[in-house]
Coordinates of C-alpha atoms in Angstrom, one line a residue:
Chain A
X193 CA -30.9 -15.4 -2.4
X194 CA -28.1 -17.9 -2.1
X195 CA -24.4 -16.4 -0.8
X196 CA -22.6 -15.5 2.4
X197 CA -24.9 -13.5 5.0
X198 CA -23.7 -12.1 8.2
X199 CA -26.1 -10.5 11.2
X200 CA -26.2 -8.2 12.3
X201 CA -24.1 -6.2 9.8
X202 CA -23.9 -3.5 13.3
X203 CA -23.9 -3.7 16.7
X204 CA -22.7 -1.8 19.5
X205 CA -22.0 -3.8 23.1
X206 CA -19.7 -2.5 26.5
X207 CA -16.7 -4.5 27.4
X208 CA -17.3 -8.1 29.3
X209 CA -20.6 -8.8 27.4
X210 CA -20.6 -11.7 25.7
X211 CA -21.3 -10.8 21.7
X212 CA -22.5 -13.4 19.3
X213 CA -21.9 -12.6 15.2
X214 CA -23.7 -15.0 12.8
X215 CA -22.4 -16.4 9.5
X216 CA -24.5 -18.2 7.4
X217 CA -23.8 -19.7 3.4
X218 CA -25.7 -21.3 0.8
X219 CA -23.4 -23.0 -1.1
X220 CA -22.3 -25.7 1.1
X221 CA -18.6 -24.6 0.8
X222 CA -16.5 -27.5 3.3
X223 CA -14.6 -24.4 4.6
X224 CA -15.3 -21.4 6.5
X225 CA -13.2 -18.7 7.8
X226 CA -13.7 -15.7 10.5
X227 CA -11.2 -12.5 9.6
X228 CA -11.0 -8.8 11.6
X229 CA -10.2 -6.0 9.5
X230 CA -8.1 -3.3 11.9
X231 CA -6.7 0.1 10.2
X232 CA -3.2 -1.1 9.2
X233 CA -3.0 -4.7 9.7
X234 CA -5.5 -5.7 6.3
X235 CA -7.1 -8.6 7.3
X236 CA -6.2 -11.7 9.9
X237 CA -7.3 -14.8 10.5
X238 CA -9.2 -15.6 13.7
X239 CA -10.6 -19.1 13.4
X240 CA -11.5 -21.3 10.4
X241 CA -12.8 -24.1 10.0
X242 CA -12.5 -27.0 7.2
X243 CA -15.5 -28.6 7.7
X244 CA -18.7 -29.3 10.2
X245 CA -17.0 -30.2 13.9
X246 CA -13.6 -29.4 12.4
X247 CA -12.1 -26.0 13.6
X248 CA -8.4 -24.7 14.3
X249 CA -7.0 -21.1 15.2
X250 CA -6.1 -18.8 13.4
X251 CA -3.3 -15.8 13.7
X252 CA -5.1 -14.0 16.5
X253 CA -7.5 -16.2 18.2
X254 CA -7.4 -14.9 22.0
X255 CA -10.5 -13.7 22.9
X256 CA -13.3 -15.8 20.5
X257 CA -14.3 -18.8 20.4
X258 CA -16.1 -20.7 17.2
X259 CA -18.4 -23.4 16.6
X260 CA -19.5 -25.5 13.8
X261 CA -22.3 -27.7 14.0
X262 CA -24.0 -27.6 10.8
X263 CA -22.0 -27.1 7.4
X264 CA -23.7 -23.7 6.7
X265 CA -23.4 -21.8 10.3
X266 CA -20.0 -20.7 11.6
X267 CA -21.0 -18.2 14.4
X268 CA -18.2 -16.7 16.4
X269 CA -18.2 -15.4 20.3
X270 CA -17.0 -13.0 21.8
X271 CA -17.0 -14.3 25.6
X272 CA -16.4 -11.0 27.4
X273 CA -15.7 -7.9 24.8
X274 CA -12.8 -5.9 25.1
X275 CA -12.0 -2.4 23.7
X276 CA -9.4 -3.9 21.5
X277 CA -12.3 -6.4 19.6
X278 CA -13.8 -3.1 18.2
X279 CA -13.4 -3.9 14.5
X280 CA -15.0 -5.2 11.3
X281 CA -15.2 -8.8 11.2
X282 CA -15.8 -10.9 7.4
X283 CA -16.9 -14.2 7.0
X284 CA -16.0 -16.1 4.1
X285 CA -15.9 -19.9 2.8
X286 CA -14.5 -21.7 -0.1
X287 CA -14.9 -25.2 -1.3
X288 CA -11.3 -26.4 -0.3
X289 CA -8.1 -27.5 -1.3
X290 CA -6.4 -26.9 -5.0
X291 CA -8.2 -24.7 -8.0
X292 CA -11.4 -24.0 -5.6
X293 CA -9.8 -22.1 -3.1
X294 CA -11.0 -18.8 -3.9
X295 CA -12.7 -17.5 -1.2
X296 CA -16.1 -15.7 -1.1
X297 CA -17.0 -13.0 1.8
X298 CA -19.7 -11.9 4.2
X299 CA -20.6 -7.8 3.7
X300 CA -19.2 -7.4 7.4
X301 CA -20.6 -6.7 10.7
X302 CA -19.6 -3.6 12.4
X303 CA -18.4 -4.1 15.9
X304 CA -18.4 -1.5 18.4
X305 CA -17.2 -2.4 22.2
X306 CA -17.7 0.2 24.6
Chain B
X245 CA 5.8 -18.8 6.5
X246 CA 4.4 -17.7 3.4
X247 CA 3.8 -13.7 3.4
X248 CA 2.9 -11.0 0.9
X249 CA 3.6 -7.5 1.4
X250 CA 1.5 -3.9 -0.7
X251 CA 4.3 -1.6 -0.4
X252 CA 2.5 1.5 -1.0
X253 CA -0.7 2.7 1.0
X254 CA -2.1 4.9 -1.2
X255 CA -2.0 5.4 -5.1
X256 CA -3.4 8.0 -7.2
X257 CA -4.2 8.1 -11.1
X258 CA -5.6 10.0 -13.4
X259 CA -8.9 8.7 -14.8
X260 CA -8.0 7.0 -18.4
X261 CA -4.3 6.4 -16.9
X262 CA -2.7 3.5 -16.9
X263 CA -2.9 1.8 -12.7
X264 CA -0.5 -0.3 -11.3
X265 CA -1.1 -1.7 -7.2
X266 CA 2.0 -3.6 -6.2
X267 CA 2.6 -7.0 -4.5
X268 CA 5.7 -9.0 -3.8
X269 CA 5.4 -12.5 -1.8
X270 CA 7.5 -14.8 -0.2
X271 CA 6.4 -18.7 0.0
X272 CA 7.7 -22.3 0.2
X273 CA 6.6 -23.8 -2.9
X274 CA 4.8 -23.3 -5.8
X275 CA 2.6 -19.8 -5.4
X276 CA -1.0 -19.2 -5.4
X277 CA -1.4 -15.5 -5.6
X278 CA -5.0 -13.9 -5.3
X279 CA -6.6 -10.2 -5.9
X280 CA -9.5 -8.8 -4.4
X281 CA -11.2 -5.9 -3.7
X282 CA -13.0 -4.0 -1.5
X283 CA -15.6 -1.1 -2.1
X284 CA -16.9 1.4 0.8
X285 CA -19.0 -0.7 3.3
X286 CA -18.7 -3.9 1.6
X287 CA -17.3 -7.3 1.8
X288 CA -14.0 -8.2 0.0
X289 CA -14.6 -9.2 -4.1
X290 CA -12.3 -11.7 -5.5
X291 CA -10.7 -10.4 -8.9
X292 CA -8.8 -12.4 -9.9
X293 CA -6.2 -15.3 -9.1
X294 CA -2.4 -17.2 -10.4
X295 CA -2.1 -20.7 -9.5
X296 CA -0.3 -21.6 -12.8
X297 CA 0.6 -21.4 -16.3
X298 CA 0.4 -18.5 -18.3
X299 CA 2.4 -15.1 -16.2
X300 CA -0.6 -12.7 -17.4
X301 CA -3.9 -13.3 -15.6
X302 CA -6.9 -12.0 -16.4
X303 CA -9.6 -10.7 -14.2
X304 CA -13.2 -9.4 -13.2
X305 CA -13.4 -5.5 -14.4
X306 CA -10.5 -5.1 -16.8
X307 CA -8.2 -5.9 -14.5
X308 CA -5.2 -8.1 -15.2
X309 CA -1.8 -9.3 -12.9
X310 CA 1.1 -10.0 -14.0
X311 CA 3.3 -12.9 -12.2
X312 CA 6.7 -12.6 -12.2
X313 CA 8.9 -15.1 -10.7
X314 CA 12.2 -13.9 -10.2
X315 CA 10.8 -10.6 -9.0
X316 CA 9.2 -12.8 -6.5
X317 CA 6.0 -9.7 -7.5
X318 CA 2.2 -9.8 -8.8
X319 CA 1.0 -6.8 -9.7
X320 CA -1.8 -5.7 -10.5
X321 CA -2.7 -3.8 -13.5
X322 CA -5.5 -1.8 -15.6
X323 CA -4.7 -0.4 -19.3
X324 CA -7.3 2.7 -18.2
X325 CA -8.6 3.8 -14.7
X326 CA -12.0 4.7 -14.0
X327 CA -13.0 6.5 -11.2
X328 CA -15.0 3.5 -10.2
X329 CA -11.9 1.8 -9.4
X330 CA -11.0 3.5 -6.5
X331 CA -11.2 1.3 -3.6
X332 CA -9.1 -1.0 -1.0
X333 CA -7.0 -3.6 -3.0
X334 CA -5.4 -6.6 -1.1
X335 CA -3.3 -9.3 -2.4
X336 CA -3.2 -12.6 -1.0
X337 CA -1.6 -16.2 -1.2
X338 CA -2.4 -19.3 0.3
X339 CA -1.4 -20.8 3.3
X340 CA -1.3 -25.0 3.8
X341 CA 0.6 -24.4 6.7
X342 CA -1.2 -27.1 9.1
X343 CA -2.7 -29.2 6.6
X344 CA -5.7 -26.7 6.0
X345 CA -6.0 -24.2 3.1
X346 CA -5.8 -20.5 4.4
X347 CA -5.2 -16.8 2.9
X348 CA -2.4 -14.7 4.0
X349 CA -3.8 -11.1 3.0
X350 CA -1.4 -8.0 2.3
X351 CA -2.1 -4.8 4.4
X352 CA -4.2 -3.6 1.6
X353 CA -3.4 -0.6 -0.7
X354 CA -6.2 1.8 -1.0
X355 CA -6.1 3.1 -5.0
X356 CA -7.8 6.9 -5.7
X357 CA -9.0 8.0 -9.6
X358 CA -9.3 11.1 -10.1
X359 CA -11.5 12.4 -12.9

């Protein structure tokens, strides 16, 4: 079914493992964007990206990196989990600039850091 | 730097009341202003969104905002709760800030109906 899929939707790792969280969309959206979702602080940016090879940080980007290969993948990396990286992380993409810049989002993937 | 800001946390309504979730922003420019919404253990839903013209917009699920410029607000509204509404609201604008089109969410208001 075509959308915005993220795996795994839960996982549970101990701090200084290196966590991988997949994002995957259908629609060939040019844009792609990685979020956290803390108690309190809504939702901020981590990385985006406006198209294949193109990335740029976001508001809290210590800590992850991102890659973008192919237009429909935008996996992020965790290269040594903290405690502080326990969170929800969305996924979303849109088509780009102007009167297509709604965004559409991932159901989430759980992340627990031991 | 463009921001928005939900002032309240929490609001609660009677089922078959009138809801309001509130949003004020501050940008440079001309305002793009977004709802969504998020439902236990799901992804955020986009509602509805202002980019220009008419001050009233209308959205997914009965919802509407209203735009208001010299408020600097855009709030969101529903003529009658359901108890199917309650959920995690967040308001959003955009953000072109280096070049590339971003979000700048709210801190998210979480809205209770009560039958």
């Amino acid at each position: 079914d075509a959308g915005i899929t993220q795996s795994p939707r839960y996982k549970i790792t101990e701090t200084g493992r290196q966590v991988t969280l997949m994002c995957h969309q259908t629609w060939s959206h040019s844009y792609m964007f990685w979020y956290r979702q803390d108690l309190g602080h809504g939702l901020r940016l981590i990385y985006y990206s406006a198209a294949a090879d193109i990335t740029d940080k976001g508001e809290v980007p210590d800590g992850y990196v991102v890659s973008r290969s192919k237009t429909e993948n935008f996996p992020l990396t965790l290269e040594s989990a903290t405690r502080s990286q326990t969170s929800v992380y969305f996924c979303a993409s849109s088509e780009g600039l102007g009167n297509t810049d709604t965004q559409y989002f991932g159901p989430g993937t759980r992340l627990t850091v031991l | 730097a463009q921001s928005v800001a939900q002032p309240e946390d929490q609001v609660n309504v009677a089922e078959g009341n009138p809801l309001t979730v509130k949003c004020t922003y501050s940008v440079s420019g001309n305002p793009y202003l977004f709802w969504y919404v998020q439902y236990p253990n799901r992804g955020l839903q986009f509602l509805l969104k202002y980019i220009t013209g008419d001050n009233l917009v209308k959205g997914s699920y009965g919802f509407e905002a209203e735009f208001n410029k010299s408020q600097t607000s855009f709030h969101l509204k529903k003529p009658s709760a359901l108890v199917s509404d309650s959920a995690l609201y967040f308001c959003a604008v955009r953000d072109l800030s280096g070049g590339y089109n971003k979000l700048i969410f709210g801190a998210g208001t979480r809205l209770a109906v009560h039958p």
